[in-house]
Amino acid sequence: MTTTIRLRGPADIISVLPYHLGYQPTDSILLVCLRGSRLVMVARMDLPPPDLDPGALVDELLPPVLREHPDLVSIVCFEDDAMTAGTSEVVSSVVRDELARSGVTVANRLLVRAGRWWSLERDGLCCPPDGLPLPAPEEVPAIAQYIVMGRDPARDREGLVERVSGRVSARDPLDDTRCAALIRHLDESGRSKRTLSRFRRDALRHWGRVLSEPPTTQVPAESWSWACVSMLDIPVRDLLVAWLCPGTLDLEVFSPALLRQAGECLPAGPDTRGARDEETIVHDGVLARLEQLCRRAPRELAAGPLTLLAQAAWWHGDGALARIAVEEALAVDPAYRLALLVEPMIDFAMRPERTA
């Protein structure tokens, strides 16, 4: 389930960031955090106006980054508004110095503006004065790999919200019919251990189809409905969290029968070992499939899929997607307990340790 993506240098890092975030950042500072060869987190905040003390931004941005114990950080600033022009040099310098005082090596400071990029090292903007053009998407092999995994950046953050929530997507009315029938099936299956075990086995088989298929491949409509309704069964939902996000929950808390069914039906979980090449990052197409599930889910059933997406995105270090997904889950059901547990984890940048 894990894909290794090779990056050839700063231009590649800049080019893939919208694909990693899920949307095109504007007037932002991003800290790309690496531990070994693994991308562990991308932290983003709005660039402050020039007259604002950058210390406030540093106080908010650095603590969650330092909790990740990164070995290396790249600072990337996107400037789009005339109000933020020139802010990147000052802000990124302050962030760099604070990271250095904390023992974190800063690989580079980069500025992106109007389709061009500059290095901010060597006492300011380095040569050439007009920067370098960003490569076209077809010139960056890593972007093709993101597209294969179903990662296509939205125009902005609101565009990602619309895409995750499915508000602008045409839904198949048969999805509601199938889900209603499966809810009745789940209720009836709960009358005996044998029928409930059979329901869970069938649900995990459909989850196996959802998770095994490439994001660009057609998944049977029936499988999306099974995956959606199975989130109402708490042991299945929690097992999927543990399976997709190693270290979040201990697999030993689940029954041997359910674990056996998962081992038979689900693809292997994420590879947590990372790649050896220092110019690689690792990402997983599972997020794109979970986004598809959220779009297919009837609104009243969407809290579970959205929370699973939030948990998986947070495990992968995709804070922007995690935040959007948990907010949408709580918009559907303000009392959804798992979302209420996940939200403060994102607020305070508490992520589980990855286990091998």
mmCIF file of C-alpha atoms in Angstrom:
data_model
loop_
_atom_site.group_PDB
_atom_site.id
_atom_site.type_symbol
_atom_site.label_atom_id
_atom_site.label_comp_id
_atom_site.label_asym_id
_atom_site.label_seq_id
_atom_site.Cartn_x
_atom_site.Cartn_y
_atom_site.Cartn_z
ATOM 1 C CA MET A 1 0.000 0.000 0.000
ATOM 2 C CA THR A 2 3.008 2.307 0.313
ATOM 3 C CA THR A 3 4.518 4.224 -2.586
ATOM 4 C CA THR A 4 8.005 5.701 -2.563
ATOM 5 C CA ILE A 5 8.190 9.070 -4.305
ATOM 6 C CA ARG A 6 11.593 10.360 -5.336
ATOM 7 C CA LEU A 7 12.298 14.079 -5.227
ATOM 8 C CA ARG A 8 15.249 15.472 -7.164
ATOM 9 C CA GLY A 9 15.633 18.818 -5.400
ATOM 10 C CA PRO A 10 13.916 22.015 -4.219
ATOM 11 C CA ALA A 11 11.856 22.505 -7.388
ATOM 12 C CA ASP A 12 10.370 19.020 -6.997
ATOM 13 C CA ILE A 13 9.559 19.653 -3.324
ATOM 14 C CA ILE A 14 7.724 22.867 -4.225
ATOM 15 C CA SER A 15 5.899 21.218 -7.122
ATOM 16 C CA VAL A 16 4.506 18.285 -5.119
ATOM 17 C CA LEU A 17 3.350 20.304 -2.102
ATOM 18 C CA PRO A 18 -0.099 21.131 -3.573
ATOM 19 C CA TYR A 19 -0.566 17.429 -4.338
ATOM 20 C CA HIS A 20 0.441 16.457 -0.821
ATOM 21 C CA LEU A 21 -1.762 19.110 0.824
ATOM 22 C CA GLY A 22 -4.663 18.494 -1.530
ATOM 23 C CA TYR A 23 -4.942 22.160 -2.538
ATOM 24 C CA GLN A 24 -2.850 25.039 -3.860
ATOM 25 C CA PRO A 25 -1.425 27.013 -0.914
ATOM 26 C CA THR A 26 -1.494 30.804 -1.107
ATOM 27 C CA ASP A 27 0.235 33.401 1.089
ATOM 28 C CA SER A 28 1.523 30.615 3.303
ATOM 29 C CA ILE A 29 4.599 29.378 5.089
ATOM 30 C CA LEU A 30 5.061 25.607 5.077
ATOM 31 C CA LEU A 31 7.487 23.520 7.096
ATOM 32 C CA VAL A 32 8.247 20.218 5.360
ATOM 33 C CA CYS A 33 9.458 17.896 8.125
ATOM 34 C CA LEU A 34 11.552 14.799 7.473
ATOM 35 C CA ARG A 35 12.613 12.122 9.926
ATOM 36 C CA GLY A 36 15.226 10.039 8.209
ATOM 37 C CA SER A 37 13.867 9.703 4.695
ATOM 38 C CA ARG A 38 10.194 9.857 5.657
ATOM 39 C CA LEU A 39 7.995 12.908 5.311
ATOM 40 C CA VAL A 40 6.379 13.006 8.735
ATOM 41 C CA MET A 41 4.436 16.261 8.563
ATOM 42 C CA VAL A 42 3.808 19.410 6.553
ATOM 43 C CA ALA A 43 2.861 22.310 8.828
ATOM 44 C CA ARG A 44 1.200 25.346 7.195
ATOM 45 C CA MET A 45 0.172 28.779 8.389
ATOM 46 C CA ASP A 46 -0.853 32.004 6.683
ATOM 47 C CA LEU A 47 1.942 34.489 6.153
ATOM 48 C CA PRO A 48 1.436 37.448 8.498
ATOM 49 C CA PRO A 49 1.289 41.015 7.163
ATOM 50 C CA PRO A 50 4.671 42.807 7.176
ATOM 51 C CA ASP A 51 3.817 44.937 10.214
ATOM 52 C CA LEU A 52 3.031 41.947 12.444
ATOM 53 C CA ASP A 53 5.680 40.512 14.764
ATOM 54 C CA PRO A 54 6.592 37.042 13.375
ATOM 55 C CA GLY A 55 7.215 35.840 16.908
ATOM 56 C CA ALA A 56 3.515 35.089 17.359
ATOM 57 C CA LEU A 57 3.543 32.864 14.272
ATOM 58 C CA VAL A 58 6.689 31.089 15.465
ATOM 59 C CA ASP A 59 5.124 30.423 18.879
ATOM 60 C CA GLU A 60 2.185 28.689 17.205
ATOM 61 C CA LEU A 61 3.970 26.961 14.335
ATOM 62 C CA LEU A 62 7.040 25.466 15.979
ATOM 63 C CA PRO A 63 5.734 23.439 18.959
ATOM 64 C CA PRO A 64 3.870 20.837 16.850
ATOM 65 C CA VAL A 65 6.857 20.610 14.497
ATOM 66 C CA LEU A 66 9.313 20.046 17.344
ATOM 67 C CA ARG A 67 7.058 17.353 18.816
ATOM 68 C CA GLU A 68 7.667 15.379 15.619
ATOM 69 C CA HIS A 69 11.454 15.409 16.282
ATOM 70 C CA PRO A 70 12.334 16.002 12.611
ATOM 71 C CA ASP A 71 15.898 15.519 11.435
ATOM 72 C CA LEU A 72 15.519 17.984 8.591
ATOM 73 C CA VAL A 73 13.098 20.786 7.691
ATOM 74 C CA SER A 74 12.566 22.665 4.440
ATOM 75 C CA ILE A 75 10.881 26.060 4.771
ATOM 76 C CA VAL A 76 8.727 26.970 1.774
ATOM 77 C CA CYS A 77 6.904 30.313 1.477
ATOM 78 C CA PHE A 78 4.166 31.039 -1.067
ATOM 79 C CA GLU A 79 3.537 34.747 -1.734
ATOM 80 C CA ASP A 80 0.504 35.778 -3.781
ATOM 81 C CA ASP A 81 -0.767 39.051 -2.293
ATOM 82 C CA ALA A 82 1.073 42.347 -2.512
ATOM 83 C CA MET A 83 0.425 42.733 1.227
ATOM 84 C CA THR A 84 2.719 39.775 1.988
ATOM 85 C CA ALA A 85 5.485 40.663 -0.485
ATOM 86 C CA GLY A 86 8.826 40.546 1.277
ATOM 87 C CA THR A 87 7.390 38.907 4.398
ATOM 88 C CA SER A 88 8.886 35.519 3.577
ATOM 89 C CA GLU A 89 12.505 36.607 4.086
ATOM 90 C CA VAL A 90 11.852 37.944 7.595
ATOM 91 C CA VAL A 91 9.482 35.221 8.783
ATOM 92 C CA SER A 92 11.479 32.303 7.390
ATOM 93 C CA SER A 93 14.680 33.698 8.951
ATOM 94 C CA VAL A 94 13.050 33.827 12.379
ATOM 95 C CA VAL A 95 11.689 30.280 11.946
ATOM 96 C CA ARG A 96 15.081 29.023 10.750
ATOM 97 C CA ASP A 97 16.874 30.528 13.738
ATOM 98 C CA GLU A 98 14.384 29.079 16.214
ATOM 99 C CA LEU A 99 14.659 25.629 14.613
ATOM 100 C CA ALA A 100 18.441 25.846 14.767
ATOM 101 C CA ARG A 101 18.296 26.747 18.466
ATOM 102 C CA SER A 102 16.165 23.632 18.962
ATOM 103 C CA GLY A 103 18.747 21.450 17.215
ATOM 104 C CA VAL A 104 16.821 20.981 13.952
ATOM 105 C CA THR A 105 18.701 21.336 10.681
ATOM 106 C CA VAL A 106 17.049 23.531 8.047
ATOM 107 C CA ALA A 107 17.807 22.166 4.592
ATOM 108 C CA ASN A 108 16.722 25.281 2.713
ATOM 109 C CA ARG A 109 14.429 28.301 2.672
ATOM 110 C CA LEU A 110 12.442 28.686 -0.524
ATOM 111 C CA LEU A 111 10.156 31.379 -1.906
ATOM 112 C CA VAL A 112 7.449 30.753 -4.518
ATOM 113 C CA ARG A 113 5.804 33.628 -6.361
ATOM 114 C CA ALA A 114 4.015 33.875 -9.734
ATOM 115 C CA GLY A 115 5.192 30.514 -11.039
ATOM 116 C CA ARG A 116 8.841 31.069 -10.102
ATOM 117 C CA TRP A 117 10.988 30.131 -7.120
ATOM 118 C CA TRP A 118 14.018 31.485 -5.296
ATOM 119 C CA SER A 119 16.341 30.351 -2.553
ATOM 120 C CA LEU A 120 16.270 32.679 0.453
ATOM 121 C CA GLU A 121 19.656 31.595 1.700
ATOM 122 C CA ARG A 122 22.995 33.374 1.212
ATOM 123 C CA ASP A 123 21.923 36.736 2.621
ATOM 124 C CA GLY A 124 18.719 37.151 0.690
ATOM 125 C CA LEU A 125 17.418 36.168 -2.709
ATOM 126 C CA CYS A 126 20.162 34.368 -4.559
ATOM 127 C CA CYS A 127 20.908 34.533 -8.269
ATOM 128 C CA PRO A 128 19.335 34.755 -10.713
ATOM 129 C CA PRO A 129 17.477 37.850 -9.458
ATOM 130 C CA ASP A 130 14.280 36.917 -11.288
ATOM 131 C CA GLY A 131 14.280 33.397 -9.850
ATOM 132 C CA LEU A 132 13.815 30.108 -11.640
ATOM 133 C CA PRO A 133 10.638 28.878 -13.340
ATOM 134 C CA LEU A 134 8.772 26.073 -11.657
ATOM 135 C CA PRO A 135 8.874 22.940 -13.797
ATOM 136 C CA ALA A 136 5.760 21.914 -15.677
ATOM 137 C CA PRO A 137 3.855 19.076 -13.940
ATOM 138 C CA GLU A 138 4.811 16.629 -16.686
ATOM 139 C CA GLU A 139 8.479 17.357 -15.954
ATOM 140 C CA VAL A 140 8.202 16.173 -12.338
ATOM 141 C CA PRO A 141 7.993 12.357 -12.132
ATOM 142 C CA ALA A 142 6.762 12.536 -8.544
ATOM 143 C CA ILE A 143 3.605 14.375 -9.625
ATOM 144 C CA ALA A 144 2.661 11.507 -11.940
ATOM 145 C CA GLN A 145 2.930 9.168 -8.958
ATOM 146 C CA TYR A 146 0.671 11.391 -6.862
ATOM 147 C CA ILE A 147 -1.885 11.450 -9.688
ATOM 148 C CA VAL A 148 -1.799 7.652 -9.921
ATOM 149 C CA MET A 149 -2.569 7.597 -6.184
ATOM 150 C CA GLY A 150 -5.583 9.835 -6.818
ATOM 151 C CA ARG A 151 -4.089 13.058 -5.431
ATOM 152 C CA ASP A 152 -5.252 16.031 -7.482
ATOM 153 C CA PRO A 153 -5.015 19.456 -5.789
ATOM 154 C CA ALA A 154 -8.117 21.568 -5.393
ATOM 155 C CA ARG A 155 -7.971 25.244 -6.349
ATOM 156 C CA ASP A 156 -7.818 26.295 -2.673
ATOM 157 C CA ARG A 157 -8.749 25.094 0.804
ATOM 158 C CA GLU A 158 -12.472 25.698 0.271
ATOM 159 C CA GLY A 159 -12.266 23.611 -2.881
ATOM 160 C CA LEU A 160 -10.827 20.745 -0.828
ATOM 161 C CA VAL A 161 -13.642 21.128 1.706
ATOM 162 C CA GLU A 162 -16.209 20.847 -1.086
ATOM 163 C CA ARG A 163 -14.476 17.815 -2.530
ATOM 164 C CA VAL A 164 -14.201 15.948 0.778
ATOM 165 C CA SER A 165 -17.769 16.712 1.826
ATOM 166 C CA GLY A 166 -19.227 15.820 -1.558
ATOM 167 C CA ARG A 167 -21.338 18.972 -1.570
ATOM 168 C CA VAL A 168 -20.686 19.657 -5.233
ATOM 169 C CA SER A 169 -20.617 16.016 -6.388
ATOM 170 C CA ALA A 170 -23.532 14.365 -8.122
ATOM 171 C CA ARG A 171 -24.517 11.407 -5.937
ATOM 172 C CA ASP A 172 -26.118 8.175 -7.086
ATOM 173 C CA PRO A 173 -29.578 7.951 -5.462
ATOM 174 C CA LEU A 174 -29.151 4.179 -5.396
ATOM 175 C CA ASP A 175 -26.406 4.661 -2.786
ATOM 176 C CA ASP A 176 -29.079 5.723 -0.271
ATOM 177 C CA THR A 177 -31.217 2.695 -1.127
ATOM 178 C CA ARG A 178 -28.316 0.276 -0.781
ATOM 179 C CA CYS A 179 -27.192 1.834 2.498
ATOM 180 C CA ALA A 180 -30.705 1.688 3.977
ATOM 181 C CA ALA A 181 -30.935 -2.009 3.102
ATOM 182 C CA LEU A 182 -27.518 -2.698 4.609
ATOM 183 C CA ILE A 183 -28.449 -0.875 7.825
ATOM 184 C CA ARG A 184 -31.421 -3.220 8.191
ATOM 185 C CA HIS A 185 -29.086 -6.135 7.443
ATOM 186 C CA LEU A 186 -26.683 -4.977 10.178
ATOM 187 C CA ASP A 187 -29.539 -4.631 12.694
ATOM 188 C CA GLU A 188 -30.766 -8.137 11.906
ATOM 189 C CA SER A 189 -27.236 -9.565 12.012
ATOM 190 C CA GLY A 190 -26.746 -8.323 15.549
ATOM 191 C CA ARG A 191 -29.262 -10.872 16.824
ATOM 192 C CA SER A 192 -26.661 -13.648 16.935
ATOM 193 C CA LYS A 193 -22.878 -13.940 17.070
ATOM 194 C CA ARG A 194 -22.829 -16.105 13.954
ATOM 195 C CA THR A 195 -24.771 -13.711 11.730
ATOM 196 C CA LEU A 196 -22.827 -10.716 13.073
ATOM 197 C CA SER A 197 -19.544 -12.481 12.311
ATOM 198 C CA ARG A 198 -20.792 -13.176 8.788
ATOM 199 C CA PHE A 199 -21.754 -9.512 8.321
ATOM 200 C CA ARG A 200 -18.308 -8.384 9.466
ATOM 201 C CA ARG A 201 -16.570 -10.840 7.165
ATOM 202 C CA ASP A 202 -18.588 -9.586 4.190
ATOM 203 C CA ALA A 203 -17.955 -5.959 5.175
ATOM 204 C CA LEU A 204 -14.199 -6.528 5.416
ATOM 205 C CA ARG A 205 -14.213 -8.239 2.021
ATOM 206 C CA HIS A 206 -15.734 -5.108 0.512
ATOM 207 C CA TRP A 207 -13.240 -2.972 2.414
ATOM 208 C CA GLY A 208 -10.541 -5.126 0.843
ATOM 209 C CA ARG A 209 -11.835 -4.111 -2.581
ATOM 210 C CA VAL A 210 -11.961 -0.431 -1.641
ATOM 211 C CA LEU A 211 -8.436 -0.418 -0.234
ATOM 212 C CA SER A 212 -6.813 -2.706 -2.784
ATOM 213 C CA GLU A 213 -8.013 -1.012 -5.942
ATOM 214 C CA PRO A 214 -5.933 1.897 -7.318
ATOM 215 C CA PRO A 215 -7.778 5.185 -6.676
ATOM 216 C CA THR A 216 -8.293 5.687 -10.400
ATOM 217 C CA THR A 217 -9.963 2.270 -10.819
ATOM 218 C CA GLN A 218 -13.718 1.772 -10.630
ATOM 219 C CA VAL A 219 -14.801 0.185 -7.342
ATOM 220 C CA PRO A 220 -18.199 -1.605 -7.375
ATOM 221 C CA ALA A 221 -20.955 0.626 -6.018
ATOM 222 C CA GLU A 222 -21.971 -2.150 -3.637
ATOM 223 C CA SER A 223 -18.540 -2.064 -2.012
ATOM 224 C CA TRP A 224 -18.789 1.664 -1.264
ATOM 225 C CA SER A 225 -22.151 1.100 0.438
ATOM 226 C CA TRP A 226 -20.837 -1.803 2.499
ATOM 227 C CA ALA A 227 -17.813 0.229 3.558
ATOM 228 C CA CYS A 228 -19.998 3.159 4.563
ATOM 229 C CA VAL A 229 -22.547 1.189 6.609
ATOM 230 C CA SER A 230 -19.900 -0.975 8.273
ATOM 231 C CA MET A 231 -18.629 2.180 10.007
ATOM 232 C CA LEU A 232 -21.766 1.943 12.184
ATOM 233 C CA ASP A 233 -20.299 -1.260 13.642
ATOM 234 C CA ILE A 234 -17.820 0.139 16.188
ATOM 235 C CA PRO A 235 -15.452 -2.884 16.316
ATOM 236 C CA VAL A 236 -15.110 -2.811 12.511
ATOM 237 C CA ARG A 237 -14.597 0.963 12.502
ATOM 238 C CA ASP A 238 -11.958 0.820 15.231
ATOM 239 C CA LEU A 239 -10.221 -2.120 13.585
ATOM 240 C CA LEU A 240 -9.905 -0.097 10.377
ATOM 241 C CA VAL A 241 -8.349 2.774 12.353
ATOM 242 C CA ALA A 242 -5.829 0.369 13.899
ATOM 243 C CA TRP A 243 -5.143 -1.332 10.561
ATOM 244 C CA LEU A 244 -4.638 1.837 8.541
ATOM 245 C CA CYS A 245 -2.870 3.836 11.275
ATOM 246 C CA PRO A 246 -0.423 1.531 13.087
ATOM 247 C CA GLY A 247 0.297 2.716 16.610
ATOM 248 C CA THR A 248 -3.101 4.398 17.037
ATOM 249 C CA LEU A 249 -4.832 1.382 18.596
ATOM 250 C CA ASP A 250 -3.405 -1.923 19.774
ATOM 251 C CA LEU A 251 -4.617 -4.768 17.571
ATOM 252 C CA GLU A 252 -4.619 -7.056 20.594
ATOM 253 C CA VAL A 253 -7.812 -5.411 21.873
ATOM 254 C CA PHE A 254 -9.807 -6.963 19.020
ATOM 255 C CA SER A 255 -11.227 -10.461 19.028
ATOM 256 C CA PRO A 256 -9.134 -13.180 17.377
ATOM 257 C CA ALA A 257 -12.020 -13.915 15.006
ATOM 258 C CA LEU A 258 -12.201 -10.315 13.773
ATOM 259 C CA LEU A 259 -8.412 -10.130 13.388
ATOM 260 C CA ARG A 260 -8.423 -13.350 11.413
ATOM 261 C CA GLN A 261 -11.104 -11.986 9.084
ATOM 262 C CA ALA A 262 -9.135 -8.750 8.641
ATOM 263 C CA GLY A 263 -5.978 -10.674 7.797
ATOM 264 C CA GLU A 264 -7.870 -12.661 5.176
ATOM 265 C CA CYS A 265 -9.744 -9.721 3.622
ATOM 266 C CA LEU A 266 -7.685 -6.534 3.981
ATOM 267 C CA PRO A 267 -4.457 -5.626 2.203
ATOM 268 C CA ALA A 268 -1.367 -5.170 4.324
ATOM 269 C CA GLY A 269 -1.292 -1.952 6.335
ATOM 270 C CA PRO A 270 1.081 0.936 5.607
ATOM 271 C CA ASP A 271 4.804 0.202 5.515
ATOM 272 C CA THR A 272 6.190 2.196 8.441
ATOM 273 C CA ARG A 273 9.846 1.519 7.837
ATOM 274 C CA GLY A 274 10.403 4.329 5.343
ATOM 275 C CA ALA A 275 12.716 4.377 2.345
ATOM 276 C CA ARG A 276 16.484 4.475 2.488
ATOM 277 C CA ASP A 277 17.065 7.070 -0.188
ATOM 278 C CA GLU A 278 17.489 10.533 1.358
ATOM 279 C CA GLU A 279 15.653 12.162 -1.555
ATOM 280 C CA THR A 280 12.402 10.279 -1.168
ATOM 281 C CA ILE A 281 9.122 10.811 0.563
ATOM 282 C CA VAL A 282 6.493 8.170 1.187
ATOM 283 C CA HIS A 283 2.807 8.647 0.634
ATOM 284 C CA ASP A 284 -0.133 6.312 0.360
ATOM 285 C CA GLY A 285 -3.121 6.234 -2.005
ATOM 286 C CA VAL A 286 -5.423 5.198 0.828
ATOM 287 C CA LEU A 287 -6.322 8.843 1.504
ATOM 288 C CA ALA A 288 -7.732 9.264 -1.992
ATOM 289 C CA ARG A 289 -9.885 6.158 -1.548
ATOM 290 C CA LEU A 290 -11.180 7.384 1.799
ATOM 291 C CA GLU A 291 -12.003 10.746 0.201
ATOM 292 C CA GLN A 292 -14.045 8.858 -2.402
ATOM 293 C CA LEU A 293 -15.883 7.022 0.367
ATOM 294 C CA CYS A 294 -16.755 10.316 2.086
ATOM 295 C CA ARG A 295 -18.159 11.697 -1.167
ATOM 296 C CA ARG A 296 -20.260 8.561 -1.713
ATOM 297 C CA ALA A 297 -21.630 8.395 1.839
ATOM 298 C CA PRO A 298 -25.180 9.642 2.503
ATOM 299 C CA ARG A 299 -24.872 12.794 4.598
ATOM 300 C CA GLU A 300 -26.399 11.232 7.718
ATOM 301 C CA LEU A 301 -23.812 8.404 7.597
ATOM 302 C CA ALA A 302 -20.777 10.516 6.707
ATOM 303 C CA ALA A 303 -19.417 11.154 10.226
ATOM 304 C CA GLY A 304 -17.767 7.733 10.440
ATOM 305 C CA PRO A 305 -16.013 7.806 7.035
ATOM 306 C CA LEU A 306 -14.969 11.443 7.573
ATOM 307 C CA THR A 307 -13.450 10.629 10.971
ATOM 308 C CA LEU A 308 -11.585 7.641 9.548
ATOM 309 C CA LEU A 309 -10.247 9.925 6.820
ATOM 310 C CA ALA A 310 -9.200 12.470 9.466
ATOM 311 C CA GLN A 311 -7.407 9.806 11.474
ATOM 312 C CA ALA A 312 -5.609 8.373 8.438
ATOM 313 C CA ALA A 313 -4.663 11.813 7.127
ATOM 314 C CA TRP A 314 -3.283 12.799 10.531
ATOM 315 C CA TRP A 315 -1.284 9.554 10.715
ATOM 316 C CA HIS A 316 0.207 10.384 7.306
ATOM 317 C CA GLY A 317 1.129 13.894 8.458
ATOM 318 C CA ASP A 318 -1.502 15.590 6.281
ATOM 319 C CA GLY A 319 -2.774 18.123 8.803
ATOM 320 C CA ALA A 320 -4.793 20.170 6.303
ATOM 321 C CA LEU A 321 -6.884 17.207 5.175
ATOM 322 C CA ALA A 322 -7.196 15.881 8.740
ATOM 323 C CA ARG A 323 -8.508 19.219 9.978
ATOM 324 C CA ILE A 324 -11.042 19.537 7.158
ATOM 325 C CA ALA A 325 -12.279 15.960 7.589
ATOM 326 C CA VAL A 326 -12.792 16.171 11.365
ATOM 327 C CA GLU A 327 -14.561 19.540 11.040
ATOM 328 C CA GLU A 328 -16.901 18.059 8.432
ATOM 329 C CA ALA A 329 -17.525 14.995 10.628
ATOM 330 C CA LEU A 330 -18.561 17.200 13.545
ATOM 331 C CA ALA A 331 -20.721 19.305 11.231
ATOM 332 C CA VAL A 332 -22.625 16.113 10.388
ATOM 333 C CA ASP A 333 -22.786 14.896 13.999
ATOM 334 C CA PRO A 334 -21.536 17.303 16.691
ATOM 335 C CA ALA A 335 -21.659 14.471 19.253
ATOM 336 C CA TYR A 336 -19.704 11.883 17.236
ATOM 337 C CA ARG A 337 -17.369 10.573 19.929
ATOM 338 C CA LEU A 338 -14.439 9.432 17.808
ATOM 339 C CA ALA A 339 -14.318 12.803 16.022
ATOM 340 C CA LEU A 340 -14.399 14.546 19.401
ATOM 341 C CA LEU A 341 -11.364 12.475 20.406
ATOM 342 C CA VAL A 342 -9.491 13.101 17.160
ATOM 343 C CA GLU A 343 -10.087 16.867 17.079
ATOM 344 C CA PRO A 344 -7.879 17.754 20.099
ATOM 345 C CA MET A 345 -5.165 15.436 18.786
ATOM 346 C CA ILE A 346 -5.019 17.637 15.689
ATOM 347 C CA ASP A 347 -5.393 20.861 17.683
ATOM 348 C CA PHE A 348 -2.412 20.019 19.894
ATOM 349 C CA ALA A 349 -0.423 18.180 17.189
ATOM 350 C CA MET A 350 -0.425 14.880 19.077
ATOM 351 C CA ARG A 351 0.319 12.082 16.648
ATOM 352 C CA PRO A 352 0.820 8.392 17.464
ATOM 353 C CA GLU A 353 4.243 6.869 17.086
ATOM 354 C CA ARG A 354 4.492 4.823 13.921
ATOM 355 C CA THR A 355 5.156 1.186 14.648
ATOM 356 C CA ALA A 356 7.022 -1.100 12.297
#
